Short mmCIF file of C-alpha atoms and ligand atoms in Angstrom, two decimals:
data_model
loop_
_atom_site.label_atom_id
_atom_site.label_comp_id
_atom_site.label_asym_id
_atom_site.label_seq_id
_atom_site.Cartn_x
_atom_site.Cartn_y
_atom_site.Cartn_z
CA MET A 169 0.00 0.00 0.00
CA ASN A 170 1.45 3.39 -0.83
CA MET A 171 0.90 5.57 2.17
CA GLU A 172 0.40 9.29 1.92
CA LYS A 173 1.43 11.20 5.00
CA LEU A 174 -1.27 13.69 5.98
CA ILE A 175 0.19 14.79 9.29
CA SER A 176 3.78 14.54 10.38
CA ILE A 177 4.94 15.40 13.88
CA LYS A 178 8.68 15.51 14.56
CA ASN A 179 10.37 15.92 17.94
CA VAL A 180 7.57 18.10 19.26
CA SER A 181 7.64 19.39 22.82
CA PHE A 182 5.14 21.69 24.45
CA SER A 183 4.62 23.23 27.86
CA TYR A 184 1.97 25.43 29.41
CA GLY A 185 4.11 28.09 31.05
CA SER A 186 6.86 26.25 32.86
CA ARG A 187 4.86 23.04 33.01
CA PRO A 188 5.99 20.55 30.37
CA VAL A 189 3.08 18.64 28.89
CA LEU A 190 4.47 16.95 25.80
CA GLU A 191 8.03 15.75 25.35
CA ASN A 192 9.66 14.86 22.11
CA ILE A 193 6.63 13.48 20.32
CA ASN A 194 7.03 11.78 16.94
CA LEU A 195 3.99 10.65 15.05
CA ASP A 196 2.83 10.30 11.47
CA ILE A 197 -0.76 10.02 10.36
CA TYR A 198 -1.44 8.45 6.96
CA ARG A 199 -4.36 8.78 4.62
CA GLY A 200 -7.05 6.27 5.45
CA ASP A 201 -5.93 5.75 9.04
CA TYR A 202 -8.50 5.18 11.75
CA MET A 203 -6.33 6.12 14.68
CA GLY A 204 -7.23 5.90 18.33
CA ILE A 205 -5.35 7.95 20.91
CA VAL A 206 -5.67 6.66 24.46
CA GLY A 207 -4.11 7.56 27.76
CA PRO A 208 -5.01 8.71 31.25
CA ASN A 209 -6.54 12.15 31.88
CA GLY A 210 -3.95 14.87 31.75
CA SER A 211 -1.53 12.90 29.59
CA GLY A 212 -1.64 15.56 26.88
CA LYS A 213 -4.03 14.06 24.30
CA SER A 214 -6.10 17.20 23.77
CA THR A 215 -2.95 19.29 23.74
CA LEU A 216 -1.53 17.13 20.97
CA LEU A 217 -4.66 17.68 18.84
CA LYS A 218 -4.53 21.42 19.45
CA LEU A 219 -0.93 21.51 18.31
CA ILE A 220 -1.82 19.69 15.10
CA LEU A 221 -4.67 22.12 14.50
CA GLY A 222 -2.43 25.14 15.04
CA ILE A 223 -4.39 26.34 18.09
CA LEU A 224 -1.21 25.97 20.14
CA LYS A 225 2.35 26.49 18.94
CA PRO A 226 4.99 23.88 19.77
CA ALA A 227 7.97 25.05 21.80
CA LYS A 228 10.22 22.65 19.90
CA GLY A 229 9.94 20.46 16.84
CA SER A 230 7.91 20.69 13.68
CA ILE A 231 4.39 19.79 12.64
CA LYS A 232 3.39 19.38 9.03
CA VAL A 233 -0.19 19.26 7.82
CA PHE A 234 -0.70 18.06 4.25
CA GLY A 235 3.01 18.59 3.72
CA LYS A 236 3.02 22.20 4.86
CA SER A 237 4.28 23.57 8.14
CA VAL A 238 1.30 24.17 10.40
CA ASP A 239 2.22 27.89 10.72
CA ILE A 240 1.67 28.54 7.05
CA PHE A 241 -0.96 25.91 6.29
CA ASN A 242 -4.15 27.68 5.30
CA ARG A 243 -6.46 25.05 3.86
CA TRP A 244 -8.19 24.31 7.14
CA GLU A 245 -11.39 23.33 5.38
CA ARG A 246 -9.58 20.04 4.60
CA VAL A 247 -9.46 19.31 8.32
CA GLY A 248 -12.47 18.66 10.56
CA TYR A 249 -12.35 18.96 14.35
CA VAL A 250 -14.91 17.98 16.95
CA ARG A 251 -13.67 19.21 20.25
CA GLN A 252 -13.97 17.76 23.71
CA LYS A 253 -17.43 18.49 25.22
CA ALA A 254 -20.03 20.07 23.02
CA SER A 255 -21.05 22.45 25.77
CA PHE A 256 -18.35 25.03 25.08
CA PHE A 257 -20.99 27.42 23.83
CA ASN A 258 -23.52 29.50 25.68
CA LEU A 259 -26.69 27.37 25.83
CA GLY A 260 -28.90 30.44 25.53
CA PHE A 261 -27.33 31.37 22.22
CA PRO A 262 -30.17 31.94 19.77
CA ALA A 263 -28.89 29.97 16.81
CA THR A 264 -30.45 27.18 14.83
CA VAL A 265 -28.65 23.98 13.95
CA GLU A 266 -28.66 25.11 10.33
CA GLU A 267 -27.07 28.46 11.20
CA VAL A 268 -24.37 26.78 13.30
CA ILE A 269 -23.40 24.40 10.52
CA SER A 270 -23.58 26.83 7.64
CA ALA A 271 -21.32 29.30 9.47
CA ASN A 272 -18.57 26.73 9.02
CA ILE A 273 -19.04 26.31 5.28
CA HIS A 274 -15.87 27.33 3.58
CA SER A 275 -16.87 29.76 0.90
CA GLY A 276 -14.59 30.76 -1.91
CA LYS A 277 -13.42 34.31 -2.14
CA GLY A 278 -15.45 37.15 -3.64
CA LEU A 279 -17.67 36.23 -6.54
CA PHE A 280 -17.25 32.52 -6.02
CA ASN A 281 -19.22 32.57 -2.82
CA THR A 282 -21.32 29.50 -2.36
CA SER A 283 -24.96 30.24 -3.04
CA VAL A 284 -27.45 30.24 -0.18
CA LYS A 285 -29.38 27.38 -1.74
CA ARG A 286 -26.27 25.26 -2.19
CA CYS A 287 -25.24 25.94 1.44
CA ARG A 288 -28.63 24.84 2.65
CA GLU A 289 -28.50 21.61 0.63
CA ARG A 290 -25.06 20.89 1.99
CA VAL A 291 -26.19 21.47 5.59
CA TYR A 292 -29.05 19.01 5.22
CA GLU A 293 -26.77 16.53 3.48
CA VAL A 294 -24.41 16.41 6.46
CA LEU A 295 -27.31 16.43 8.91
CA SER A 296 -28.62 13.31 7.21
CA HIS A 297 -25.24 11.61 7.81
CA VAL A 298 -25.84 12.01 11.53
CA ASN A 299 -29.59 11.33 11.35
CA MET A 300 -30.51 14.83 12.37
CA GLU A 301 -32.14 16.23 9.25
CA GLU A 302 -35.38 16.99 11.10
CA TYR A 303 -33.55 19.24 13.54
CA GLY A 304 -32.17 21.86 11.15
CA GLY A 305 -34.57 24.55 12.31
CA ARG A 306 -34.25 23.85 16.04
CA LEU A 307 -32.32 26.08 18.42
CA ILE A 308 -29.03 24.38 19.27
CA GLY A 309 -29.42 25.10 22.99
CA ASN A 310 -32.69 23.13 23.12
CA LEU A 311 -31.12 19.85 21.98
CA SER A 312 -29.81 17.08 24.22
CA GLY A 313 -26.06 16.70 24.72
CA GLY A 314 -25.90 13.76 22.33
CA GLN A 315 -27.83 15.61 19.66
CA GLN A 316 -25.57 18.63 20.04
CA GLN A 317 -22.56 16.38 19.66
CA ARG A 318 -23.98 15.01 16.42
CA VAL A 319 -24.56 18.54 15.18
CA PHE A 320 -20.91 19.35 15.83
CA ILE A 321 -19.85 16.25 13.96
CA ALA A 322 -22.05 17.36 11.06
CA ARG A 323 -20.46 20.78 11.29
CA ALA A 324 -17.00 19.23 11.09
CA LEU A 325 -18.06 17.26 8.00
CA VAL A 326 -19.60 20.15 6.11
CA ASN A 327 -16.53 20.98 4.04
CA SER A 328 -15.91 17.30 3.22
CA PRO A 329 -12.66 17.20 5.18
CA GLU A 330 -10.02 14.63 4.35
CA VAL A 331 -9.12 14.12 8.00
CA LEU A 332 -11.36 14.33 11.04
CA PHE A 333 -10.13 14.86 14.61
CA LEU A 334 -12.46 13.93 17.44
CA ASP A 335 -11.66 14.61 21.10
CA GLU A 336 -13.58 12.26 23.40
CA PRO A 337 -16.63 12.45 21.20
CA THR A 338 -18.86 10.04 23.10
CA VAL A 339 -18.59 11.45 26.61
CA GLY A 340 -22.06 12.02 27.99
CA ILE A 341 -23.82 10.18 25.19
CA ASP A 342 -26.08 7.20 25.88
CA LEU A 343 -25.01 3.73 24.76
CA ASP A 344 -27.41 3.40 21.82
CA SER A 345 -26.30 6.71 20.39
CA GLN A 346 -22.69 5.70 20.93
CA ARG A 347 -23.17 2.54 18.89
CA GLU A 348 -24.77 4.53 16.08
CA PHE A 349 -21.97 7.02 16.33
CA TYR A 350 -19.25 4.40 15.87
CA CYS A 351 -21.13 3.00 12.89
CA LEU A 352 -21.09 6.48 11.41
CA LEU A 353 -17.35 6.82 11.95
CA GLU A 354 -16.74 3.47 10.32
CA LYS A 355 -18.88 4.52 7.37
CA LEU A 356 -16.92 7.78 7.06
CA ASN A 357 -13.61 5.94 7.22
CA VAL A 358 -14.44 3.03 4.95
CA ASN A 359 -16.94 4.46 2.46
CA MET A 360 -15.93 8.08 2.32
CA ARG A 361 -12.22 7.44 2.86
CA ILE A 362 -11.96 10.08 5.61
CA THR A 363 -8.93 9.70 7.85
CA ILE A 364 -10.05 9.62 11.47
CA VAL A 365 -8.09 10.44 14.60
CA MET A 366 -10.06 9.91 17.76
CA VAL A 367 -9.15 10.52 21.38
CA SER A 368 -11.23 8.23 23.52
CA HIS A 369 -11.47 6.40 26.80
CA ASP A 370 -13.79 3.93 25.18
CA ILE A 371 -11.16 1.25 25.22
CA GLY A 372 -13.39 -1.57 24.09
CA VAL A 373 -14.28 0.29 20.96
CA ILE A 374 -10.76 1.48 20.34
CA ALA A 375 -9.52 -2.09 20.53
CA GLN A 376 -12.17 -3.27 18.09
CA LYS A 377 -12.49 -0.55 15.52
CA VAL A 378 -9.31 1.38 15.00
CA ASN A 379 -6.45 0.23 12.84
CA ARG A 380 -3.75 2.21 14.61
CA ILE A 381 -3.41 3.04 18.23
CA VAL A 382 -1.32 5.59 20.07
CA CYS A 383 -0.93 5.47 23.83
CA MET A 384 0.10 8.49 25.78
CA GLY A 385 1.31 8.75 29.32
CA ASP A 386 3.14 11.54 31.06
CA GLY A 387 3.51 13.59 27.93
CA LYS A 388 5.19 10.83 26.00
CA LEU A 389 4.07 8.38 23.39
CA ILE A 390 4.36 5.16 25.31
CA CYS A 391 3.62 3.10 22.30
CA HIS A 392 2.37 3.33 18.84
CA GLN A 393 1.17 0.27 16.99
CA ASN A 394 -0.28 -0.66 13.69
CA SER A 395 -2.99 -2.80 15.08
CA SER A 396 -3.25 -6.24 13.70
CA GLY A 397 -5.94 -7.39 16.08
CA GLU A 398 -4.12 -9.10 18.89
CA MET A 399 -1.53 -6.44 19.42
CA ILE A 400 -3.97 -3.91 20.79
CA PRO A 401 -4.92 -5.53 24.11
CA GLU A 402 -1.24 -5.86 24.93
CA VAL A 403 -0.66 -2.24 24.13
CA LEU A 404 -3.56 -1.10 26.27
CA LYS A 405 -2.33 -3.19 29.16
CA LYS A 406 0.96 -1.38 28.96
CA THR A 407 -0.78 2.01 29.10
CA TYR A 408 -3.44 1.48 31.68
CA GLY A 409 -2.21 -1.53 33.63
CA ASP A 410 -3.68 -4.98 34.02
CA TRP A 411 -7.18 -3.97 35.02
CA ILE A 412 -7.90 -3.25 31.41
CA SER A 413 -7.95 -6.82 30.12
CA PRO A 414 -11.41 -7.85 31.40
CA ILE A 415 -12.95 -4.82 29.74
CA ILE A 416 -11.44 -5.69 26.41
CA HIS A 417 -12.57 -9.25 26.53
CA ASP A 418 -16.14 -8.12 27.15
CA HIS A 419 -16.46 -6.98 23.57
CA MET B 247 -48.41 63.64 12.89
CA GLU B 248 -48.21 67.32 13.57
CA LEU B 249 -45.04 67.17 15.62
CA PHE B 250 -43.06 66.02 12.62
CA GLN B 251 -43.82 69.21 10.70
CA PHE B 252 -40.76 70.70 12.39
CA GLY B 253 -37.39 70.10 10.78
CA PHE B 254 -35.71 69.38 14.09
CA MET B 255 -38.30 66.75 14.95
CA ARG B 256 -37.89 65.05 11.60
CA ARG B 257 -34.14 65.04 12.16
CA ALA B 258 -34.66 63.68 15.66
CA LEU B 259 -36.78 60.86 14.33
CA ALA B 260 -34.41 60.00 11.48
CA ALA B 261 -31.36 60.07 13.75
CA GLY B 262 -33.21 58.09 16.40
CA MET B 263 -34.22 55.41 13.95
CA ILE B 264 -30.69 55.02 12.58
CA VAL B 265 -29.38 54.67 16.12
CA GLY B 266 -32.23 52.27 16.82
CA VAL B 267 -30.91 49.98 14.09
CA LEU B 268 -27.22 50.27 14.91
CA CYS B 269 -27.33 49.83 18.69
CA PRO B 270 -29.10 46.46 18.77
CA LEU B 271 -27.25 45.25 15.67
CA ILE B 272 -23.89 45.84 17.33
CA GLY B 273 -25.28 45.07 20.77
CA ILE B 274 -26.37 41.53 19.98
CA PHE B 275 -22.79 40.48 19.26
CA LEU B 276 -21.60 42.15 22.46
CA VAL B 277 -24.30 40.52 24.57
CA LEU B 278 -23.75 37.06 23.14
CA ARG B 279 -20.01 37.34 23.71
CA ARG B 280 -20.68 38.50 27.28
CA MET B 281 -19.03 41.81 26.54
CA SER B 282 -21.94 44.17 27.18
CA LEU B 283 -19.86 46.13 29.66
CA ILE B 284 -17.61 47.34 26.88
CA GLY B 285 -20.41 49.67 25.75
CA ASP B 286 -20.51 51.36 29.14
CA SER B 287 -16.78 51.69 29.19
CA LEU B 288 -16.48 53.26 25.75
CA SER B 289 -19.37 55.65 26.31
CA HIS B 290 -17.68 57.08 29.39
CA VAL B 291 -14.50 57.60 27.43
CA ALA B 292 -16.52 59.20 24.64
CA LEU B 293 -17.90 61.60 27.24
CA ALA B 294 -14.34 62.52 28.19
CA GLY B 295 -13.82 63.17 24.49
CA VAL B 296 -16.82 65.49 24.41
CA ALA B 297 -15.44 67.38 27.40
CA ALA B 298 -12.05 67.61 25.72
CA GLY B 299 -13.74 68.89 22.57
CA ILE B 300 -15.63 71.56 24.46
CA VAL B 301 -12.54 72.66 26.38
CA SER B 302 -10.35 72.83 23.27
CA GLY B 303 -12.96 74.09 20.84
CA VAL B 304 -12.97 70.95 18.66
CA TYR B 305 -16.30 69.62 17.31
CA PRO B 306 -17.22 67.42 20.32
CA PRO B 307 -18.53 64.35 18.45
CA ALA B 308 -15.27 64.21 16.48
CA ALA B 309 -13.25 64.36 19.68
CA ALA B 310 -15.54 61.72 21.19
CA LEU B 311 -14.95 59.45 18.21
CA VAL B 312 -11.18 59.76 18.50
CA PHE B 313 -11.29 59.13 22.25
CA SER B 314 -13.56 56.12 22.08
CA VAL B 315 -11.70 54.48 19.20
CA ALA B 316 -8.46 54.98 21.13
CA ALA B 317 -10.13 53.45 24.17
CA ALA B 318 -11.33 50.51 22.10
CA LEU B 319 -7.75 49.87 20.99
CA GLY B 320 -6.63 50.32 24.60
CA ILE B 321 -9.05 47.64 25.77
CA GLU B 322 -7.69 45.27 23.10
CA GLN B 323 -4.11 45.90 24.21
CA LEU B 324 -4.81 45.73 27.94
CA GLY B 325 -6.88 42.59 27.39
CA LYS B 326 -3.78 40.83 26.08
CA LYS B 327 -2.07 41.41 29.44
CA TYR B 328 -4.99 39.78 31.26
CA PRO B 329 -6.28 37.07 28.95
CA GLU B 330 -8.16 35.37 31.78
CA HIS B 331 -9.83 38.57 33.03
CA ALA B 332 -11.47 40.27 30.08
CA GLU B 333 -13.57 42.47 32.36
CA LEU B 334 -10.50 43.98 34.01
CA ALA B 335 -9.37 45.90 30.94
CA ILE B 336 -12.90 47.17 30.43
CA ALA B 337 -13.16 48.40 34.03
CA VAL B 338 -9.78 50.14 33.86
CA ILE B 339 -10.70 52.02 30.68
CA LEU B 340 -14.11 52.93 32.12
CA SER B 341 -12.49 54.47 35.18
CA ALA B 342 -9.94 56.31 33.06
CA GLY B 343 -12.82 57.71 31.01
CA ILE B 344 -14.81 59.00 33.97
CA GLY B 345 -11.69 60.39 35.60
CA THR B 346 -10.70 62.29 32.48
CA ALA B 347 -14.22 63.62 31.96
CA VAL B 348 -14.48 64.88 35.54
CA VAL B 349 -11.05 66.52 35.48
CA LEU B 350 -11.79 68.25 32.18
CA VAL B 351 -15.17 69.48 33.39
CA SER B 352 -13.67 70.88 36.58
CA TYR B 353 -10.94 72.52 34.51
CA ALA B 354 -13.58 74.17 32.30
CA LYS B 355 -15.13 75.54 35.52
CA SER B 356 -18.55 76.51 34.24
CA ILE B 357 -20.64 73.39 33.81
CA ASN B 358 -21.41 73.42 30.17
CA ILE B 359 -24.97 72.93 28.99
CA ASP B 360 -23.65 71.10 25.94
CA LEU B 361 -22.05 68.48 28.12
CA PHE B 362 -25.39 67.70 29.73
CA GLY B 363 -26.79 67.16 26.26
CA TYR B 364 -24.20 64.46 25.67
CA LEU B 365 -24.54 63.01 29.12
CA PHE B 366 -28.30 62.51 29.07
CA GLY B 367 -29.05 62.88 25.37
CA ASN B 368 -30.91 65.71 23.79
CA ILE B 369 -32.44 64.62 20.59
CA LEU B 370 -33.84 68.05 19.81
CA THR B 371 -30.37 69.49 19.35
CA VAL B 372 -29.45 67.18 16.47
CA GLY B 373 -28.37 69.63 13.79
CA PRO B 374 -27.96 69.03 10.05
CA GLY B 375 -24.22 68.55 10.60
CA ASP B 376 -24.84 65.84 13.18
CA MET B 377 -27.24 64.19 10.75
CA TRP B 378 -24.45 63.85 8.21
CA LEU B 379 -22.12 62.29 10.76
CA ILE B 380 -24.78 59.85 11.90
CA ALA B 381 -25.76 58.88 8.35
CA ALA B 382 -22.18 58.46 7.14
CA LEU B 383 -20.88 56.45 10.10
CA GLY B 384 -24.16 54.56 10.26
CA SER B 385 -23.88 53.40 6.64
CA PHE B 386 -20.29 52.37 7.19
CA ILE B 387 -21.26 50.26 10.19
CA LEU B 388 -24.17 48.65 8.36
CA VAL B 389 -22.01 47.73 5.38
CA PHE B 390 -19.33 46.23 7.62
CA VAL B 391 -21.79 44.13 9.59
CA GLY B 392 -23.45 43.08 6.33
CA ILE B 393 -20.17 41.90 4.83
CA TYR B 394 -18.90 40.14 7.95
CA PHE B 395 -22.20 38.84 9.29
CA ARG B 396 -21.27 35.15 9.02
CA GLU B 397 -17.85 35.75 10.58
CA LEU B 398 -19.25 37.84 13.43
CA PHE B 399 -21.84 35.17 14.12
CA PHE B 400 -19.26 32.39 14.05
CA ILE B 401 -16.90 34.25 16.40
CA ALA B 402 -19.71 35.06 18.81
CA PHE B 403 -20.87 31.45 18.86
CA ASP B 404 -17.50 29.75 18.95
CA GLU B 405 -14.36 31.85 18.77
CA GLU B 406 -11.93 28.95 18.77
CA GLY B 407 -13.93 27.15 16.10
CA ALA B 408 -13.90 30.29 13.99
CA ARG B 409 -10.13 30.52 14.29
CA ILE B 410 -9.73 26.89 13.24
CA ALA B 411 -12.03 27.54 10.27
CA GLY B 412 -9.50 30.10 9.10
CA ILE B 413 -11.48 33.23 9.96
CA PRO B 414 -9.12 36.14 10.78
CA VAL B 415 -10.56 36.43 14.28
CA LYS B 416 -8.10 39.00 15.61
CA LYS B 417 -8.57 41.37 12.72
CA ILE B 418 -12.35 41.14 12.78
CA ASN B 419 -12.47 41.58 16.57
CA LEU B 420 -10.37 44.71 16.31
CA LEU B 421 -12.52 46.20 13.55
CA PHE B 422 -15.62 45.28 15.47
CA THR B 423 -14.42 47.04 18.63
CA ILE B 424 -13.85 50.16 16.53
CA LEU B 425 -17.41 49.86 15.24
CA VAL B 426 -18.65 49.70 18.81
CA ALA B 427 -16.82 52.95 19.51
CA MET B 428 -18.38 54.55 16.43
CA THR B 429 -21.87 53.38 17.31
CA ILE B 430 -21.52 54.79 20.79
CA THR B 431 -20.28 58.14 19.56
CA LEU B 432 -23.12 58.66 17.16
CA SER B 433 -25.76 57.37 19.56
CA MET B 434 -24.63 59.60 22.39
CA ARG B 435 -26.46 62.61 21.02
CA ILE B 436 -29.73 60.70 21.04
CA VAL B 437 -29.78 58.68 24.25
CA GLY B 438 -26.84 60.16 26.13
CA ALA B 439 -23.54 58.65 27.19
CA LEU B 440 -25.04 57.21 30.34
CA LEU B 441 -27.71 55.29 28.45
CA VAL B 442 -26.10 54.29 25.16
CA SER B 443 -25.19 50.85 26.32
CA SER B 444 -28.74 50.27 27.57
CA LEU B 445 -29.98 50.65 24.01
CA MET B 446 -27.34 48.12 22.97
CA VAL B 447 -28.39 45.62 25.59
CA ILE B 448 -32.07 45.86 26.54
CA PRO B 449 -33.74 45.46 23.13
CA VAL B 450 -31.33 42.57 22.53
CA ALA B 451 -32.35 40.95 25.80
CA ALA B 452 -35.96 41.08 24.62
CA GLY B 453 -35.07 39.98 21.09
CA ILE B 454 -33.19 36.88 22.28
CA GLN B 455 -36.21 35.82 24.32
CA THR B 456 -38.43 35.69 21.26
CA ALA B 457 -35.87 34.32 18.82
CA LYS B 458 -36.42 31.30 16.62
CA SER B 459 -33.00 31.71 15.02
CA PHE B 460 -30.06 34.08 15.11
CA LYS B 461 -31.31 36.17 12.19
CA HIS B 462 -34.70 36.34 13.85
CA ALA B 463 -33.06 37.47 17.09
CA VAL B 464 -31.31 40.29 15.23
CA LEU B 465 -34.56 41.32 13.55
CA MET B 466 -36.58 41.27 16.78
CA SER B 467 -33.91 43.23 18.67
CA VAL B 468 -34.06 45.93 16.00
CA VAL B 469 -37.87 45.90 16.08
CA PHE B 470 -37.92 46.37 19.87
CA ALA B 471 -35.36 49.16 19.64
CA GLN B 472 -37.36 50.92 16.90
CA ILE B 473 -40.57 50.76 18.92
CA SER B 474 -38.75 52.24 21.93
CA VAL B 475 -37.11 54.99 19.90
CA VAL B 476 -40.18 56.13 17.98
CA LEU B 477 -42.56 55.99 20.93
CA GLY B 478 -39.87 57.50 23.14
CA ILE B 479 -39.47 60.51 20.85
CA VAL B 480 -43.22 61.06 20.62
CA PHE B 481 -43.75 60.73 24.38
CA SER B 482 -40.79 62.85 25.33
CA TYR B 483 -42.00 65.61 23.00
CA HIS B 484 -45.56 65.66 24.28
CA LEU B 485 -44.77 65.12 27.95
CA GLU B 486 -41.61 67.23 27.89
CA LEU B 487 -39.42 64.42 29.20
CA ALA B 488 -35.75 63.69 28.54
CA SER B 489 -35.65 61.73 25.27
CA GLY B 490 -32.86 59.32 26.19
CA GLY B 491 -34.40 58.27 29.47
CA THR B 492 -37.83 57.87 27.92
CA ILE B 493 -36.46 55.65 25.13
CA VAL B 494 -34.56 53.43 27.53
CA LEU B 495 -37.47 53.16 29.98
CA LEU B 496 -39.76 52.12 27.13
CA SER B 497 -37.29 49.41 26.12
CA VAL B 498 -37.30 48.16 29.71
CA VAL B 499 -41.11 48.06 29.65
CA LEU B 500 -41.00 46.10 26.39
CA LEU B 501 -38.53 43.64 27.90
CA MET B 502 -40.82 43.15 30.92
CA LEU B 503 -43.79 42.55 28.62
CA VAL B 504 -41.83 40.00 26.59
CA LEU B 505 -40.63 38.18 29.71
CA GLY B 506 -44.12 38.25 31.23
CA PHE B 507 -45.74 37.04 28.04
CA LYS B 508 -43.20 34.26 27.70
CA SER B 509 -43.59 32.94 31.23
CA LEU B 510 -47.39 33.00 30.81
CA SER B 511 -47.27 31.09 27.53
CA ASN B 512 -44.87 28.54 29.00
CA LYS B 513 -47.33 27.61 31.73
N1 ADP C 634 -4.86 25.88 29.09
C1 ADP C 634 -4.07 25.21 29.93
N2 ADP C 634 -3.25 25.87 30.76
C2 ADP C 634 -2.44 25.20 31.62
N3 ADP C 634 -2.37 23.85 31.71
C3 ADP C 634 -3.17 23.13 30.91
C4 ADP C 634 -4.07 23.77 29.99
N4 ADP C 634 -4.74 22.79 29.32
C5 ADP C 634 -4.30 21.62 29.80
N5 ADP C 634 -3.36 21.82 30.75
C6 ADP C 634 -2.62 20.77 31.48
O1 ADP C 634 -1.89 20.03 30.54
C7 ADP C 634 -1.96 18.65 30.81
C8 ADP C 634 -2.47 17.92 29.59
O2 ADP C 634 -3.81 18.30 29.35
P1 ADP C 634 -4.69 17.69 28.20
O3 ADP C 634 -3.95 17.79 26.92
O4 ADP C 634 -6.02 18.34 28.25
O5 ADP C 634 -4.81 16.17 28.64
P2 ADP C 634 -5.82 15.05 28.18
O6 ADP C 634 -6.62 15.56 27.02
O7 ADP C 634 -4.97 13.88 27.85
O8 ADP C 634 -6.70 14.75 29.36
C9 ADP C 634 -2.86 18.51 32.01
O9 ADP C 634 -2.06 18.30 33.13
C10 ADP C 634 -3.59 19.80 32.11
O10 ADP C 634 -3.82 20.13 33.47
MG1 MG C 635 -8.63 15.97 26.80
#
């Protein structure tokens, strides 16, 4: 298989103030990957995503996105991001689901602006991917946490990104919705060829679904495996300790 | 209506209605970003500008514009020093504004009637020259908000998301703060420095309550502001009340009605 590198992280370190969070991280993400990032709370998973997305700047090392240094990369519509916890916004904000999603539509410059009608079609297209097409006209603050999360996934998909980053996307979502959600991700990865990078504590799912796994602990990559089935439980054991094995075997 | 046979009343109404579009239009972004206090802060600095204009013989609204734009930039700069305490920069600039205004007034000795006009608003003194300023700045603000509506909405809803989407958040925020300063300067004549920010906040508070979408919230905020302005001008003329106070009180009454109606219909 010829593997196209979408993201390349070399010797990256980062600290908040004087507090080191990531040390000497090396990681490549290839087109078509379904990557799971696991690790205890505070191990720097969200920070790593923010560095890739250019929200934070690395103190050392280099990050390349689609072959370009993250500082000068400007085709962010090729990258989708669903951040940790959907409740970052003010729940009283008077905005409909349709307005929230269409605000993210990347429109060309000047005269090549996407037409209103085309935007609307696109919004309902992505809403149908997450089974939310009936909710386009609803106020975002009136939806349940799980529904909001699906709206934010739809928002991340609206520009047909080539890679999708998800930070603990299933926290606070009931089990049925979670199952549907993982089906959706699989569909995106397999049918639509979207590269997926997901931070999750949902170890059972990670072990089953992803094809590459990255474990973080103490700001370091403890291990990094191309999963060929059996490898993954071993890897997880190394990250979280022995208590993990019964959970994995449940699935 | 007979009262609008006078040129000054027609000017008052026209100026009032322009301000009644601009204040809620700018105000809704401030309210939703939890920055409503910035209006108060800039209006006090604008008042210092008026005082400086009177003392130095410069056209006071022009001085007010310069002062409040400078203050807007000052808030941006100070804010960078206290990223976790956005309200601190606003409070500092507000105090600096009041302090400067008071010092300048005491320096001028005689309390100037003009200054009271800017403090409490005196719609009847809107001259043809003021009309030009209001119309020109007003059109500029409308065009800007029209062009950047999607970006302003995105930033208000989710600033980090907007940045990731490649929106030049810093640049737009800076321009927007300057627009706030402009809106305040041109509204001061109508509702007064003390009450400008009320017209940016109260109709929006009512508009948000009735909103079915963001665009609808904007529309309803403007509608509530227009009702307050037009009725306020008519009432203040007939009952010989201060125009600014009457307009703002009417917007409070409207807000109460909206809240009351909503809690009744939710039962
Ligand atoms: N904005 C911040 N300022 C200071 N420290 C932070 C900030 N965000 C995260 N941290 C710290 O950095 C470490 C890594 O955080 P994070 O990347 O969120 O971990 P994870 O997502 O793996 O739970 C944690 O110890 C956290 O307390
Ligand atoms: Mg995290």
